[in-house]
Structures are given as C-alpha cells and as structure tokens.
Amino acid sequence: GQQLNQSPQSMFIQEGEDVSMNCTSSSIFNTWLWYKQDPGEGPVLLIALYKAGELTSNGRLTAQFGITRKDSFLNISASIPSDVGIYFCAGQPTANTGNQFYFGTGTSLTVIP
Amino acid sequence: GAVVSQHPSRVICKSGTSVKIECRSLDFQATTMFWYRQFPKKSLMLMATSNEGSKATYEQGVEKDKFLINHASLTLSTLTVTSAHPEDSSFYICSASADTPSGNTIYFGEGSWLTVV
C-alpha cells in the first residue's frame, strides 16, 4: 500500500528539548493519526485529527492537521527519556474505500539524558 | 480509548507446523481489521485487510494460502501462518477500525512475536 513521507527518519536530542516531525501525502486526507511504538509492542494512539487546521494537544504533545489536508505535524515539548520510541503517522484519504489507512515510515526518537 | 487484544504475545513453533494468532476488539465492534508484519526498526507492512463475513483482501506479494485470515465475528479476526518456516519469524500486529463521532480511528493490538525453529 501507499506510504506517507515522514521526516525526519531519526532524531537524537537532549532531554528538555522540543521535537518536531511531520508527514506529507500526495493526496488529500480526511483523517490524520499519530502513534508511538515502543520496542516489541504495538503502536499506541497519541492524537487523532479530523479537520483541516485542527490543533490538538495531549499533554506535552501537540499535533496539527495541515490546512492543505496533505500534511500533519507532531510536536513534543520538553522531551523526557520516556519519550524514546518510534512515532508513526497514519492517514486516511478522502477518496477512501474500506477504511484503509496509510502509514508513515516512522521517526525514531532518542532522548539523551 | 478502545482496546484491541492480541494473543498469544509470543509463540515458538516448529518448522512445518501452523500457528494461529487472535485479534480481538474488546469494547467495540470492528467490521474491518488489519494484519501487519513488522521487521526490526522498520515501519508496519500491511499484509491484508479483514472484513467481517467476507474474504480478506491481501496485499501484493502476500500469499493468501500461507497466511489464512478469518474474520468470523465483529470482535475477532484470526491469522493462521500455515506450514511455517524460519523466514516467517517476525512481529505480527493487528489493528481494528473503530467509528467514532469524529471519524474513523484505528487501534492496534499489542503484537505477537512468532519464532519458527
């Protein structure tokens, strides 16, 4: 299936720093989801976005549904060691059949204490 | 949030045998479930889409006779790896599509580690 373009691929940051990552698609999406996956576990839903321009927070995490409907951003403020993991975006195209979602390639985050 | 449970979390089987992995939506009905395979440090690779009461739709390159999928109820989908070989060893994850008042969301199971020896 189609994969979304997610960047950066990996990040190494100092504890306390802010983090930004994004996903882009070639088509218009009506849903953007952000997940975190710890090693050996299934992805956990962080934030769900359903409207263009929507800005939603979950603790130190904030995600936005791009106004072009072709991108989404995830920010993590004041990172802590437990933020380490792989972050995935997922999107559902507007022209969707069968509840299909497409995934980003993931951003691996390492937080240095 | 909604809960999707996978079982077993880890399984070891002998080469040539078959192994079944279950995916259950515990607190919602899921007409659509998805099965993925994930290699170390890689993104999720969609294997098939499972629709309740109908045949699964497999992604290109995935052998439907080897990876049997059954979605017999609105809360249960199963993946059976038949005649397993060591190269089938991997992390398998399921997800279920949930309709919320805002829109569709997918929730993932915890994943199942399969080791074929």
mmCIF file with all atom_site columns, C-alpha atoms in Angstrom, chain A residues 28-102:
data_model
loop_
_atom_site.group_PDB
_atom_site.id
_atom_site.type_symbol
_atom_site.label_atom_id
_atom_site.label_alt_id
_atom_site.label_comp_id
_atom_site.label_asym_id
_atom_site.label_entity_id
_atom_site.label_seq_id
_atom_site.pdbx_PDB_ins_code
_atom_site.Cartn_x
_atom_site.Cartn_y
_atom_site.Cartn_z
_atom_site.occupancy
_atom_site.B_iso_or_equiv
_atom_site.pdbx_formal_charge
_atom_site.auth_seq_id
_atom_site.auth_comp_id
_atom_site.auth_asym_id
_atom_site.auth_atom_id
_atom_site.pdbx_PDB_model_num
ATOM 1  C CA . ILE A 1 28  ? -5.934  14.883 0.311  1.00 0.00 ? 28  ILE A CA 1
ATOM 2  C CA . PHE A 1 29  ? -6.641  13.168 3.631  1.00 0.00 ? 29  PHE A CA 1
ATOM 3  C CA . ASN A 1 30  ? -9.640  13.455 5.929  1.00 0.00 ? 30  ASN A CA 1
ATOM 4  C CA . THR A 1 31  ? -8.013  11.877 8.953  1.00 0.00 ? 31  THR A CA 1
ATOM 5  C CA . TRP A 1 32  ? -4.550  12.016 10.475 1.00 0.00 ? 32  TRP A CA 1
ATOM 6  C CA . LEU A 1 33  ? -3.495  9.839  13.393 1.00 0.00 ? 33  LEU A CA 1
ATOM 7  C CA . TRP A 1 34  ? -0.259  9.845  15.366 1.00 0.00 ? 34  TRP A CA 1
ATOM 8  C CA . TYR A 1 35  ? 1.097   6.815  17.199 1.00 0.00 ? 35  TYR A CA 1
ATOM 9  C CA . LYS A 1 36  ? 4.038   5.931  19.397 1.00 0.00 ? 36  LYS A CA 1
ATOM 10 C CA . GLN A 1 37  ? 5.539   2.460  19.327 1.00 0.00 ? 37  GLN A CA 1
ATOM 11 C CA . ASP A 1 38  ? 7.863   1.132  21.987 1.00 0.00 ? 38  ASP A CA 1
ATOM 12 C CA . PRO A 1 39  ? 10.177  -1.770 21.077 1.00 0.00 ? 39  PRO A CA 1
ATOM 13 C CA . GLY A 1 40  ? 8.340   -5.078 20.902 1.00 0.00 ? 40  GLY A CA 1
ATOM 14 C CA . GLU A 1 41  ? 4.909   -3.558 21.433 1.00 0.00 ? 41  GLU A CA 1
ATOM 15 C CA . GLY A 1 42  ? 2.029   -2.424 19.296 1.00 0.00 ? 42  GLY A CA 1
ATOM 16 C CA . PRO A 1 43  ? 1.592   1.264  18.387 1.00 0.00 ? 43  PRO A CA 1
ATOM 17 C CA . VAL A 1 44  ? -0.407  3.349  20.839 1.00 0.00 ? 44  VAL A CA 1
ATOM 18 C CA . LEU A 1 45  ? -2.670  6.120  19.590 1.00 0.00 ? 45  LEU A CA 1
ATOM 19 C CA . LEU A 1 46  ? -1.498  9.568  20.721 1.00 0.00 ? 46  LEU A CA 1
ATOM 20 C CA . ILE A 1 47  ? -3.658  12.050 18.843 1.00 0.00 ? 47  ILE A CA 1
ATOM 21 C CA . ALA A 1 48  ? -6.419  11.863 16.219 1.00 0.00 ? 48  ALA A CA 1
ATOM 22 C CA . LEU A 1 49  ? -7.198  14.745 13.849 1.00 0.00 ? 49  LEU A CA 1
ATOM 23 C CA . TYR A 1 50  ? -10.263 15.043 11.646 1.00 0.00 ? 50  TYR A CA 1
ATOM 24 C CA . LYS A 1 51  ? -10.470 18.633 10.394 1.00 0.00 ? 51  LYS A CA 1
ATOM 25 C CA . ALA A 1 52  ? -8.140  20.754 8.307  1.00 0.00 ? 52  ALA A CA 1
ATOM 26 C CA . GLY A 1 53  ? -6.347  23.233 10.542 1.00 0.00 ? 53  GLY A CA 1
ATOM 27 C CA . GLU A 1 54  ? -7.252  21.313 13.701 1.00 0.00 ? 54  GLU A CA 1
ATOM 28 C CA . LEU A 1 55  ? -4.722  21.640 16.504 1.00 0.00 ? 55  LEU A CA 1
ATOM 29 C CA . THR A 1 56  ? -4.961  19.073 19.294 1.00 0.00 ? 56  THR A CA 1
ATOM 30 C CA . SER A 1 57  ? -2.853  18.530 22.384 1.00 0.00 ? 57  SER A CA 1
ATOM 31 C CA . ASN A 1 58  ? -2.247  15.513 24.578 1.00 0.00 ? 58  ASN A CA 1
ATOM 32 C CA . GLY A 1 59  ? -0.054  16.569 27.477 1.00 0.00 ? 59  GLY A CA 1
ATOM 33 C CA . ARG A 1 60  ? 3.278   17.687 26.055 1.00 0.00 ? 60  ARG A CA 1
ATOM 34 C CA . LEU A 1 61  ? 2.289   16.514 22.595 1.00 0.00 ? 61  LEU A CA 1
ATOM 35 C CA . THR A 1 62  ? 0.604   18.728 20.041 1.00 0.00 ? 62  THR A CA 1
ATOM 36 C CA . ALA A 1 63  ? -0.445  17.709 16.556 1.00 0.00 ? 63  ALA A CA 1
ATOM 37 C CA . GLN A 1 64  ? -1.890  19.716 13.707 1.00 0.00 ? 64  GLN A CA 1
ATOM 38 C CA . PHE A 1 65  ? -3.894  18.795 10.624 1.00 0.00 ? 65  PHE A CA 1
ATOM 39 C CA . GLY A 1 66  ? -2.369  20.848 7.808  1.00 0.00 ? 66  GLY A CA 1
ATOM 40 C CA . ILE A 1 67  ? -4.675  23.281 6.055  1.00 0.00 ? 67  ILE A CA 1
ATOM 41 C CA . THR A 1 68  ? -3.760  21.804 2.676  1.00 0.00 ? 68  THR A CA 1
ATOM 42 C CA . ARG A 1 69  ? -5.029  18.454 4.045  1.00 0.00 ? 69  ARG A CA 1
ATOM 43 C CA . LYS A 1 70  ? -1.892  16.855 2.677  1.00 0.00 ? 70  LYS A CA 1
ATOM 44 C CA . ASP A 1 71  ? 0.252   17.057 5.783  1.00 0.00 ? 71  ASP A CA 1
ATOM 45 C CA . SER A 1 72  ? 0.315   16.825 9.541  1.00 0.00 ? 72  SER A CA 1
ATOM 46 C CA . PHE A 1 73  ? 2.774   17.784 12.254 1.00 0.00 ? 73  PHE A CA 1
ATOM 47 C CA . LEU A 1 74  ? 3.582   16.411 15.678 1.00 0.00 ? 74  LEU A CA 1
ATOM 48 C CA . ASN A 1 75  ? 5.454   18.410 18.288 1.00 0.00 ? 75  ASN A CA 1
ATOM 49 C CA . ILE A 1 76  ? 6.763   17.200 21.626 1.00 0.00 ? 76  ILE A CA 1
ATOM 50 C CA . SER A 1 77  ? 7.737   19.852 24.120 1.00 0.00 ? 77  SER A CA 1
ATOM 51 C CA . ALA A 1 78  ? 10.328  19.490 26.873 1.00 0.00 ? 78  ALA A CA 1
ATOM 52 C CA . SER A 1 79  ? 11.282  15.948 25.952 1.00 0.00 ? 79  SER A CA 1
ATOM 53 C CA . ILE A 1 80  ? 11.982  13.366 28.644 1.00 0.00 ? 80  ILE A CA 1
ATOM 54 C CA . PRO A 1 81  ? 13.725  9.979  28.448 1.00 0.00 ? 81  PRO A CA 1
ATOM 55 C CA . SER A 1 82  ? 10.442  8.042  28.273 1.00 0.00 ? 82  SER A CA 1
ATOM 56 C CA . ASP A 1 83  ? 9.617   9.816  25.005 1.00 0.00 ? 83  ASP A CA 1
ATOM 57 C CA . VAL A 1 84  ? 12.083  7.454  23.347 1.00 0.00 ? 84  VAL A CA 1
ATOM 58 C CA . GLY A 1 85  ? 10.426  5.301  20.707 1.00 0.00 ? 85  GLY A CA 1
ATOM 59 C CA . ILE A 1 86  ? 9.226   5.294  17.139 1.00 0.00 ? 86  ILE A CA 1
ATOM 60 C CA . TYR A 1 87  ? 6.493   7.706  16.145 1.00 0.00 ? 87  TYR A CA 1
ATOM 61 C CA . PHE A 1 88  ? 4.213   6.894  13.227 1.00 0.00 ? 88  PHE A CA 1
ATOM 62 C CA . CYS A 1 89  ? 1.681   8.966  11.393 1.00 0.00 ? 89  CYS A CA 1
ATOM 63 C CA . ALA A 1 90  ? -1.300  7.390  9.676  1.00 0.00 ? 90  ALA A CA 1
ATOM 64 C CA . GLY A 1 91  ? -3.729  8.978  7.306  1.00 0.00 ? 91  GLY A CA 1
ATOM 65 C CA . GLN A 1 92  ? -6.970  8.143  5.609  1.00 0.00 ? 92  GLN A CA 1
ATOM 66 C CA . PRO A 1 93  ? -7.513  9.539  2.108  1.00 0.00 ? 93  PRO A CA 1
ATOM 67 C CA . THR A 1 94  ? -10.672 11.460 1.371  1.00 0.00 ? 94  THR A CA 1
ATOM 68 C CA . ALA A 1 95  ? -11.285 9.175  -1.579 1.00 0.00 ? 95  ALA A CA 1
ATOM 69 C CA . ASN A 1 96  ? -11.285 6.197  0.713  1.00 0.00 ? 96  ASN A CA 1
ATOM 70 C CA . THR A 1 97  ? -12.717 2.726  0.421  1.00 0.00 ? 97  THR A CA 1
ATOM 71 C CA . GLY A 1 98  ? -12.664 0.007  3.002  1.00 0.00 ? 98  GLY A CA 1
ATOM 72 C CA . ASN A 1 99  ? -11.443 2.034  5.981  1.00 0.00 ? 99  ASN A CA 1
ATOM 73 C CA . GLN A 1 100 ? -7.924  1.917  4.567  1.00 0.00 ? 100 GLN A CA 1
ATOM 74 C CA . PHE A 1 101 ? -5.207  3.884  6.317  1.00 0.00 ? 101 PHE A CA 1
ATOM 75 C CA . TYR A 1 102 ? -1.694  4.597  5.093  1.00 0.00 ? 102 TYR A CA 1
#
